[in-house]
PDB file of C-alpha atoms in Angstrom:
ATOM      1  CA  MET A  11    -111.803  19.129  22.116  1.00 53.00           C
ATOM      2  CA  THR A  12    -113.928  20.633  19.360  1.00 53.00           C
ATOM      3  CA  LEU A  13    -112.036  22.760  16.882  1.00 57.00           C
ATOM      4  CA  LYS A  14    -113.770  25.960  15.873  1.00 60.00           C
ATOM      5  CA  GLY A  15    -112.959  28.302  13.018  1.00 77.00           C
ATOM      6  CA  ASN A  16    -109.366  28.241  11.783  1.00 88.00           C
ATOM      7  CA  PRO A  17    -107.343  25.968  14.091  1.00 87.00           C
ATOM      8  CA  PHE A  18    -104.147  27.649  12.881  1.00 92.00           C
ATOM      9  CA  ASP A  19    -105.336  31.066  14.080  1.00 95.00           C
ATOM     10  CA  LEU A  20    -102.961  31.860  16.950  1.00 97.00           C
ATOM     11  CA  SER A  21    -104.539  35.186  17.857  1.00 97.00           C
ATOM     12  CA  GLY A  22    -104.437  35.735  21.606  1.00 97.00           C
ATOM     13  CA  ARG A  23    -101.517  33.347  22.102  1.00 98.00           C
ATOM     14  CA  VAL A  24     -98.002  34.416  23.120  1.00 98.00           C
ATOM     15  CA  ALA A  25     -94.810  32.567  22.224  1.00 98.00           C
ATOM     16  CA  VAL A  26     -91.177  33.053  23.195  1.00 98.00           C
ATOM     17  CA  VAL A  27     -88.450  31.967  20.784  1.00 98.00           C
ATOM     18  CA  THR A  28     -84.929  31.929  22.194  1.00 98.00           C
ATOM     19  CA  GLY A  29     -82.296  32.497  19.553  1.00 97.00           C
ATOM     20  CA  GLY A  30     -85.157  33.961  17.548  1.00 98.00           C
ATOM     21  CA  ASN A  31     -83.080  36.681  15.914  1.00 98.00           C
ATOM     22  CA  GLY A  32     -81.812  34.478  13.093  1.00 96.00           C
ATOM     23  CA  GLY A  33     -81.824  31.097  11.386  1.00 95.00           C
ATOM     24  CA  LEU A  34     -84.432  28.525  12.291  1.00 97.00           C
ATOM     25  CA  GLY A  35     -85.579  30.525  15.304  1.00 97.00           C
ATOM     26  CA  LEU A  36     -86.467  33.578  13.248  1.00 98.00           C
ATOM     27  CA  ALA A  37     -88.284  31.437  10.687  1.00 97.00           C
ATOM     28  CA  MET A  38     -90.361  29.854  13.436  1.00 98.00           C
ATOM     29  CA  ALA A  39     -91.049  33.214  15.071  1.00 98.00           C
ATOM     30  CA  GLU A  40     -92.103  34.723  11.749  1.00 98.00           C
ATOM     31  CA  ALA A  41     -94.422  31.819  10.973  1.00 98.00           C
ATOM     32  CA  MET A  42     -96.209  32.077  14.314  1.00 98.00           C
ATOM     33  CA  ALA A  43     -96.473  35.863  14.103  1.00 98.00           C
ATOM     34  CA  GLY A  44     -97.918  35.434  10.630  1.00 98.00           C
ATOM     35  CA  LEU A  45    -100.647  33.284  12.172  1.00 98.00           C
ATOM     36  CA  GLY A  46    -101.554  36.044  14.620  1.00 98.00           C
ATOM     37  CA  CYS A  47     -99.411  34.960  17.579  1.00 98.00           C
ATOM     38  CA  ALA A  48     -97.677  37.576  19.722  1.00 98.00           C
ATOM     39  CA  VAL A  49     -93.992  36.695  19.719  1.00 98.00           C
ATOM     40  CA  ALA A  50     -91.046  37.671  21.910  1.00 98.00           C
ATOM     41  CA  ILE A  51     -87.627  36.774  20.568  1.00 98.00           C
ATOM     42  CA  TRP A  52     -84.747  36.453  23.009  1.00 98.00           C
ATOM     43  CA  GLY A  53     -81.205  36.876  21.744  1.00 98.00           C
ATOM     44  CA  ARG A  54     -77.781  38.001  22.889  1.00 97.00           C
ATOM     45  CA  ASN A  55     -76.979  40.315  19.967  1.00 97.00           C
ATOM     46  CA  ALA A  56     -78.808  43.640  20.155  1.00 97.00           C
ATOM     47  CA  ASP A  57     -78.192  44.485  16.490  1.00 97.00           C
ATOM     48  CA  LYS A  58     -79.520  41.136  15.288  1.00 97.00           C
ATOM     49  CA  ASN A  59     -82.485  41.500  17.645  1.00 98.00           C
ATOM     50  CA  GLY A  60     -83.308  44.870  16.108  1.00 98.00           C
ATOM     51  CA  ALA A  61     -83.097  43.587  12.533  1.00 98.00           C
ATOM     52  CA  ALA A  62     -85.245  40.571  13.366  1.00 98.00           C
ATOM     53  CA  LEU A  63     -87.796  42.745  15.136  1.00 98.00           C
ATOM     54  CA  SER A  64     -88.151  44.961  12.077  1.00 98.00           C
ATOM     55  CA  ARG A  65     -88.822  41.871   9.982  1.00 97.00           C
ATOM     56  CA  LEU A  66     -91.368  40.475  12.439  1.00 98.00           C
ATOM     57  CA  GLU A  67     -93.214  43.773  12.733  1.00 98.00           C
ATOM     58  CA  LYS A  68     -94.238  43.402   9.087  1.00 98.00           C
ATOM     59  CA  THR A  69     -96.558  40.537  10.116  1.00 98.00           C
ATOM     60  CA  GLY A  70     -98.773  42.989  12.013  1.00 98.00           C
ATOM     61  CA  SER A  71     -98.741  40.883  15.169  1.00 98.00           C
ATOM     62  CA  PRO A  72     -97.476  42.161  18.543  1.00 98.00           C
ATOM     63  CA  VAL A  73     -93.747  41.407  18.747  1.00 98.00           C
ATOM     64  CA  ALA A  74     -90.826  42.160  21.028  1.00 98.00           C
ATOM     65  CA  ALA A  75     -87.067  41.598  21.109  1.00 98.00           C
ATOM     66  CA  ILE A  76     -85.329  41.087  24.448  1.00 98.00           C
ATOM     67  CA  GLU A  77     -81.622  40.713  25.136  1.00 98.00           C
ATOM     68  CA  CYS A  78     -80.957  37.428  26.899  1.00 98.00           C
ATOM     69  CA  ASP A  79     -78.106  34.946  27.242  1.00 98.00           C
ATOM     70  CA  VAL A  80     -79.764  31.626  28.114  1.00 98.00           C
ATOM     71  CA  ALA A  81     -76.521  30.404  29.666  1.00 98.00           C
ATOM     72  CA  LYS A  82     -77.264  32.812  32.529  1.00 98.00           C
ATOM     73  CA  ALA A  83     -80.198  31.928  34.777  1.00 97.00           C
ATOM     74  CA  ASP A  84     -80.712  35.483  35.997  1.00 98.00           C
ATOM     75  CA  GLN A  85     -81.082  36.766  32.444  1.00 98.00           C
ATOM     76  CA  ILE A  86     -83.718  34.127  31.710  1.00 98.00           C
ATOM     77  CA  GLU A  87     -85.719  35.221  34.736  1.00 98.00           C
ATOM     78  CA  THR A  88     -85.406  38.875  33.730  1.00 98.00           C
ATOM     79  CA  ALA A  89     -86.359  38.218  30.113  1.00 98.00           C
ATOM     80  CA  PHE A  90     -89.390  36.227  31.194  1.00 98.00           C
ATOM     81  CA  SER A  91     -90.513  39.007  33.521  1.00 98.00           C
ATOM     82  CA  GLN A  92     -90.134  41.539  30.719  1.00 98.00           C
ATOM     83  CA  THR A  93     -92.154  39.303  28.390  1.00 98.00           C
ATOM     84  CA  MET A  94     -94.900  38.976  30.996  1.00 98.00           C
ATOM     85  CA  GLU A  95     -94.952  42.735  31.531  1.00 98.00           C
ATOM     86  CA  GLN A  96     -95.497  43.316  27.831  1.00 98.00           C
ATOM     87  CA  PHE A  97     -97.859  40.475  26.950  1.00 98.00           C
ATOM     88  CA  GLY A  98     -99.369  39.287  30.245  1.00 98.00           C
ATOM     89  CA  ARG A  99     -98.928  35.577  29.553  1.00 98.00           C
ATOM     90  CA  VAL A 100     -96.736  33.025  27.776  1.00 98.00           C
ATOM     91  CA  ASP A 101     -98.378  30.102  25.983  1.00 98.00           C
ATOM     92  CA  GLY A 102     -95.356  28.700  24.197  1.00 98.00           C
ATOM     93  CA  MET A 103     -91.652  28.474  25.004  1.00 99.00           C
ATOM     94  CA  PHE A 104     -89.542  27.551  21.984  1.00 98.00           C
ATOM     95  CA  ALA A 105     -86.081  26.875  23.427  1.00 98.00           C
ATOM     96  CA  ASN A 106     -84.150  27.222  20.205  1.00 98.00           C
ATOM     97  CA  ALA A 107     -80.896  28.997  21.190  1.00 97.00           C
ATOM     98  CA  GLY A 108     -77.876  26.779  20.817  1.00 95.00           C
ATOM     99  CA  LEU A 109     -74.153  26.475  20.111  1.00 94.00           C
ATOM    100  CA  SER A 110     -72.590  24.185  17.520  1.00 90.00           C
ATOM    101  CA  GLY A 111     -69.292  23.776  19.348  1.00 84.00           C
ATOM    102  CA  SER A 112     -65.775  23.279  18.016  1.00 87.00           C
ATOM    103  CA  VAL A 113     -64.980  20.226  15.903  1.00 89.00           C
ATOM    104  CA  LYS A 114     -62.151  18.152  17.400  1.00 92.00           C
ATOM    105  CA  SER A 115     -61.468  14.729  18.872  1.00 95.00           C
ATOM    106  CA  PHE A 116     -63.304  14.013  22.112  1.00 95.00           C
ATOM    107  CA  LEU A 117     -59.921  12.916  23.479  1.00 96.00           C
ATOM    108  CA  ASP A 118     -58.852  16.536  23.337  1.00 95.00           C
ATOM    109  CA  ARG A 119     -62.108  18.137  24.491  1.00 96.00           C
ATOM    110  CA  THR A 120     -61.481  20.468  27.427  1.00 96.00           C
ATOM    111  CA  PRO A 121     -63.782  20.637  30.450  1.00 97.00           C
ATOM    112  CA  LYS A 122     -64.475  24.296  29.659  1.00 97.00           C
ATOM    113  CA  GLU A 123     -65.524  23.559  26.075  1.00 96.00           C
ATOM    114  CA  TRP A 124     -67.877  20.863  27.365  1.00 97.00           C
ATOM    115  CA  ALA A 125     -69.335  23.044  30.114  1.00 97.00           C
ATOM    116  CA  ASP A 126     -69.769  26.137  27.912  1.00 97.00           C
ATOM    117  CA  LEU A 127     -71.776  24.210  25.325  1.00 97.00           C
ATOM    118  CA  MET A 128     -73.904  22.395  27.899  1.00 98.00           C
ATOM    119  CA  ALA A 129     -74.670  25.710  29.621  1.00 98.00           C
ATOM    120  CA  VAL A 130     -76.551  26.819  26.500  1.00 98.00           C
ATOM    121  CA  ASN A 131     -77.721  23.641  24.754  1.00 98.00           C
ATOM    122  CA  LEU A 132     -78.939  21.754  27.819  1.00 98.00           C
ATOM    123  CA  ASP A 133     -79.009  23.959  30.906  1.00 98.00           C
ATOM    124  CA  GLY A 134     -80.431  26.887  28.948  1.00 98.00           C
ATOM    125  CA  VAL A 135     -83.275  24.745  27.610  1.00 98.00           C
ATOM    126  CA  THR A 136     -83.973  23.360  31.070  1.00 98.00           C
ATOM    127  CA  ARG A 137     -84.129  26.786  32.719  1.00 98.00           C
ATOM    128  CA  CYS A 138     -86.329  28.245  29.985  1.00 98.00           C
ATOM    129  CA  PHE A 139     -88.718  25.315  30.332  1.00 98.00           C
ATOM    130  CA  GLN A 140     -88.748  25.697  34.112  1.00 98.00           C
ATOM    131  CA  VAL A 141     -89.606  29.390  34.162  1.00 98.00           C
ATOM    132  CA  ALA A 142     -92.272  29.000  31.488  1.00 98.00           C
ATOM    133  CA  GLY A 143     -93.544  25.736  32.929  1.00 98.00           C
ATOM    134  CA  ARG A 144     -94.157  27.219  36.359  1.00 98.00           C
ATOM    135  CA  HIS A 145     -96.240  29.965  34.785  1.00 98.00           C
ATOM    136  CA  MET A 146     -98.197  27.505  32.634  1.00 98.00           C
ATOM    137  CA  VAL A 147     -98.942  25.129  35.494  1.00 98.00           C
ATOM    138  CA  GLU A 148    -100.081  27.969  37.724  1.00 98.00           C
ATOM    139  CA  ARG A 149    -102.356  29.242  34.984  1.00 98.00           C
ATOM    140  CA  ALA A 150    -103.775  25.748  34.492  1.00 98.00           C
ATOM    141  CA  LYS A 151    -104.608  25.530  38.204  1.00 98.00           C
ATOM    142  CA  GLN A 152    -106.579  28.746  37.749  1.00 97.00           C
ATOM    143  CA  GLY A 153    -108.672  27.170  35.008  1.00 97.00           C
ATOM    144  CA  ASP A 154    -106.615  28.090  31.932  1.00 97.00           C
ATOM    145  CA  PRO A 155    -104.826  24.860  30.880  1.00 97.00           C
ATOM    146  CA  TYR A 156    -102.630  25.443  27.850  1.00 97.00           C
ATOM    147  CA  GLY A 157     -98.916  25.343  27.204  1.00 98.00           C
ATOM    148  CA  ARG A 158     -96.340  24.422  24.605  1.00 98.00           C
ATOM    149  CA  LEU A 159     -92.733  23.584  25.443  1.00 99.00           C
ATOM    150  CA  VAL A 160     -90.637  23.013  22.322  1.00 98.00           C
ATOM    151  CA  ALA A 161     -86.881  22.409  22.120  1.00 98.00           C
ATOM    152  CA  THR A 162     -84.708  22.593  19.024  1.00 98.00           C
ATOM    153  CA  SER A 163     -82.642  19.429  19.106  1.00 98.00           C
ATOM    154  CA  SER A 164     -80.745  17.841  16.193  1.00 96.00           C
ATOM    155  CA  VAL A 165     -80.351  14.620  14.234  1.00 95.00           C
ATOM    156  CA  ALA A 166     -76.882  14.638  15.818  1.00 93.00           C
ATOM    157  CA  ALA A 167     -78.706  13.148  18.810  1.00 94.00           C
ATOM    158  CA  LEU A 168     -79.481  10.078  16.681  1.00 93.00           C
ATOM    159  CA  ASP A 169     -76.356   9.690  14.558  1.00 88.00           C
ATOM    160  CA  GLY A 170     -72.750   9.416  15.646  1.00 84.00           C
ATOM    161  CA  ALA A 171     -71.617  13.036  15.933  1.00 82.00           C
ATOM    162  CA  ALA A 172     -67.941  12.268  15.420  1.00 86.00           C
ATOM    163  CA  PHE A 173     -65.601  15.076  16.504  1.00 91.00           C
ATOM    164  CA  ASN A 174     -68.625  16.918  17.906  1.00 92.00           C
ATOM    165  CA  GLU A 175     -69.640  14.551  20.665  1.00 95.00           C
ATOM    166  CA  HIS A 176     -70.496  17.285  23.159  1.00 96.00           C
ATOM    167  CA  TYR A 177     -73.037  18.724  20.730  1.00 96.00           C
ATOM    168  CA  GLY A 178     -74.625  15.335  20.067  1.00 96.00           C
ATOM    169  CA  THR A 179     -74.684  14.587  23.778  1.00 97.00           C
ATOM    170  CA  SER A 180     -76.424  17.871  24.570  1.00 98.00           C
ATOM    171  CA  LYS A 181     -79.123  17.207  21.987  1.00 97.00           C
ATOM    172  CA  GLY A 182     -79.648  13.610  23.109  1.00 97.00           C
ATOM    173  CA  ALA A 183     -80.119  14.892  26.645  1.00 98.00           C
ATOM    174  CA  VAL A 184     -82.663  17.448  25.419  1.00 98.00           C
ATOM    175  CA  ASN A 185     -84.696  14.659  23.804  1.00 98.00           C
ATOM    176  CA  ALA A 186     -84.761  12.742  27.089  1.00 98.00           C
ATOM    177  CA  LEU A 187     -85.642  15.923  28.969  1.00 98.00           C
ATOM    178  CA  VAL A 188     -88.604  16.574  26.672  1.00 98.00           C
ATOM    179  CA  ARG A 189     -89.984  13.051  27.130  1.00 98.00           C
ATOM    180  CA  ALA A 190     -89.767  13.278  30.907  1.00 98.00           C
ATOM    181  CA  ILE A 191     -91.347  16.725  31.064  1.00 98.00           C
ATOM    182  CA  ALA A 192     -94.127  15.661  28.688  1.00 98.00           C
ATOM    183  CA  VAL A 193     -95.255  12.977  31.111  1.00 98.00           C
ATOM    184  CA  GLU A 194     -95.182  15.310  34.111  1.00 98.00           C
ATOM    185  CA  VAL A 195     -97.024  18.311  32.696  1.00 98.00           C
ATOM    186  CA  ALA A 196     -99.580  16.629  30.429  1.00 98.00           C
ATOM    187  CA  ARG A 197    -102.268  16.761  33.135  1.00 98.00           C
ATOM    188  CA  HIS A 198    -102.085  20.555  32.952  1.00 98.00           C
ATOM    189  CA  GLY A 199    -102.793  20.731  29.225  1.00 98.00           C
ATOM    190  CA  ILE A 200     -99.123  21.341  28.453  1.00 98.00           C
ATOM    191  CA  THR A 201     -97.252  19.512  25.712  1.00 98.00           C
ATOM    192  CA  ALA A 202     -93.489  19.088  25.339  1.00 98.00           C
ATOM    193  CA  ASN A 203     -91.818  18.162  22.062  1.00 98.00           C
ATOM    194  CA  ALA A 204     -88.478  18.390  20.283  1.00 98.00           C
ATOM    195  CA  ILE A 205     -87.665  19.394  16.715  1.00 98.00           C
ATOM    196  CA  LEU A 206     -84.662  17.595  15.214  1.00 98.00           C
ATOM    197  CA  PRO A 207     -83.312  19.494  12.188  1.00 96.00           C
ATOM    198  CA  GLY A 208     -80.945  17.899   9.723  1.00 93.00           C
ATOM    199  CA  TYR A 209     -78.330  19.922   7.886  1.00 90.00           C
ATOM    200  CA  ALA A 210     -79.799  23.341   7.146  1.00 92.00           C
ATOM    201  CA  VAL A 211     -78.368  26.504   5.612  1.00 90.00           C
ATOM    202  CA  THR A 212     -78.040  29.012   8.472  1.00 84.00           C
ATOM    203  CA  GLU A 213     -75.411  31.282   9.964  1.00 80.00           C
ATOM    204  CA  MET A 214     -74.393  28.436  12.267  1.00 80.00           C
ATOM    205  CA  THR A 215     -73.548  26.155   9.322  1.00 81.00           C
ATOM    206  CA  GLU A 216     -71.811  28.691   7.061  1.00 79.00           C
ATOM    207  CA  GLY A 217     -68.468  26.991   7.587  1.00 78.00           C
ATOM    208  CA  LEU A 218     -69.831  23.570   6.672  1.00 79.00           C
ATOM    209  CA  MET A 219     -71.641  24.824   3.592  1.00 85.00           C
ATOM    210  CA  ALA A 220     -68.431  26.460   2.357  1.00 85.00           C
ATOM    211  CA  ASN A 221     -66.559  23.148   2.678  1.00 85.00           C
ATOM    212  CA  ASP A 222     -66.708  21.385  -0.702  1.00 86.00           C
ATOM    213  CA  LYS A 223     -65.642  18.057   0.768  1.00 89.00           C
ATOM    214  CA  PHE A 224     -68.496  18.162   3.271  1.00 84.00           C
ATOM    215  CA  VAL A 225     -71.081  19.202   0.671  1.00 89.00           C
ATOM    216  CA  ASN A 226     -69.962  16.593  -1.859  1.00 90.00           C
ATOM    217  CA  ASN A 227     -70.121  13.813   0.730  1.00 88.00           C
ATOM    218  CA  VAL A 228     -73.309  14.747   2.576  1.00 90.00           C
ATOM    219  CA  LEU A 229     -75.604  16.099  -0.128  1.00 93.00           C
ATOM    220  CA  PRO A 230     -75.863  12.730  -1.969  1.00 93.00           C
ATOM    221  CA  ARG A 231     -76.991  11.156   1.322  1.00 92.00           C
ATOM    222  CA  ILE A 232     -80.037  13.425   1.527  1.00 93.00           C
ATOM    223  CA  PRO A 233     -82.898  11.824  -0.446  1.00 94.00           C
ATOM    224  CA  MET A 234     -84.371  15.245  -1.280  1.00 95.00           C
ATOM    225  CA  ARG A 235     -80.975  16.254  -2.712  1.00 95.00           C
ATOM    226  CA  ARG A 236     -80.885  19.617  -1.022  1.00 94.00           C
ATOM    227  CA  PHE A 237     -79.990  21.083   2.338  1.00 94.00           C
ATOM    228  CA  GLY A 238     -82.753  22.422   4.537  1.00 93.00           C
ATOM    229  CA  GLN A 239     -83.749  26.051   4.555  1.00 95.00           C
ATOM    230  CA  ALA A 240     -84.917  27.966   7.628  1.00 94.00           C
ATOM    231  CA  SER A 241     -88.397  28.138   6.100  1.00 95.00           C
ATOM    232  CA  ASP A 242     -88.599  24.321   6.208  1.00 96.00           C
ATOM    233  CA  TYR A 243     -88.966  24.592   9.981  1.00 96.00           C
ATOM    234  CA  ALA A 244     -91.677  27.240  10.041  1.00 95.00           C
ATOM    235  CA  GLY A 245     -94.681  24.960   9.603  1.00 96.00           C
ATOM    236  CA  ILE A 246     -93.878  22.690  12.538  1.00 97.00           C
ATOM    237  CA  ALA A 247     -93.794  25.721  14.838  1.00 98.00           C
ATOM    238  CA  GLY A 248     -97.270  26.787  13.753  1.00 97.00           C
ATOM    239  CA  TYR A 249     -98.587  23.263  14.235  1.00 98.00           C
ATOM    240  CA  LEU A 250     -97.054  22.757  17.671  1.00 98.00           C
ATOM    241  CA  MET A 251     -98.312  26.136  18.862  1.00 98.00           C
ATOM    242  CA  SER A 252    -101.849  25.452  17.648  1.00 97.00           C
ATOM    243  CA  ASP A 253    -104.775  23.566  19.150  1.00 95.00           C
ATOM    244  CA  LEU A 254    -104.260  20.858  16.530  1.00 95.00           C
ATOM    245  CA  SER A 255    -101.243  19.513  18.453  1.00 97.00           C
ATOM    246  CA  SER A 256    -102.967  19.312  21.847  1.00 96.00           C
ATOM    247  CA  TYR A 257    -102.689  15.471  21.960  1.00 97.00           C
ATOM    248  CA  HIS A 258     -99.194  15.315  20.468  1.00 97.00           C
ATOM    249  CA  THR A 259     -96.551  15.273  23.179  1.00 98.00           C
ATOM    250  CA  GLY A 260     -93.226  13.719  24.125  1.00 98.00           C
ATOM    251  CA  GLN A 261     -92.185  13.357  20.493  1.00 98.00           C
ATOM    252  CA  SER A 262     -89.080  14.091  18.433  1.00 97.00           C
ATOM    253  CA  PHE A 263     -89.980  15.577  15.051  1.00 97.00           C
ATOM    254  CA  VAL A 264     -87.178  14.727  12.607  1.00 97.00           C
ATOM    255  CA  ILE A 265     -87.051  17.206   9.712  1.00 97.00           C
ATOM    256  CA  ASP A 266     -84.020  16.358   7.615  1.00 96.00           C
ATOM    257  CA  GLY A 267     -85.096  15.641   4.041  1.00 96.00           C
ATOM    258  CA  GLY A 268     -84.774  11.927   4.755  1.00 95.00           C
ATOM    259  CA  TYR A 269     -81.090  12.074   5.739  1.00 94.00           C
ATOM    260  CA  SER A 270     -81.404   9.958   8.886  1.00 92.00           C
ATOM    261  CA  ILE A 271     -83.306   7.100   7.215  1.00 89.00           C
ATOM    262  CA  TYR A 272     -81.139   6.733   4.111  1.00 84.00           C
TER     263      TYR A 272
END
């Protein structure tokens, strides 16, 4: 492949970001829109969707906000159809929506708690990848090979997620899913990768960040001596959506300030 012009120019591309109405998802959506990509964010909360849309519109790129609960297969299908109606194609599916789950001993974990988290963190990712993947493969067969499947995982998939084993399990499964998919769809010009954030300051981690014991114990273990910010995950989205990443697939990108290697 010969790169022409600005390889980070995403004009003409369309990306979906689930859970794109806040946190890391919104940062990734904003980064791609800033590079000229059309972006559709999917989220359950209409008010948050509206606020995020207003922020994304400032980039000048085509954007949309669609209500969708990725735990429900029918809503994924509907949201994808609505995205196709508005933009005509989907080049990237960033399956970012996720639940953190309740912190308790795995001995006391209820089947419902396990199933509810897996429905979003694993099944939701799988279904989003399936609906987008079918579209991408079909387009490739018609002479337009290009696709990006990206999952937001976690370093909890690598470390012992004590008292949050269902969360760690879901993210470990996502990593395995990405590797398997990457092998299958590569022939169609489609890549599949996972982003593994460390501890980052978002709405999901407000409780942790307000816990002095947690902060005092974890912060010294991060070589960069700070927690991640949503903006720290913007650049990887632009890279993975661009032509520059066309030979980079089946990988887990750890972005944690060095936490997992210290």
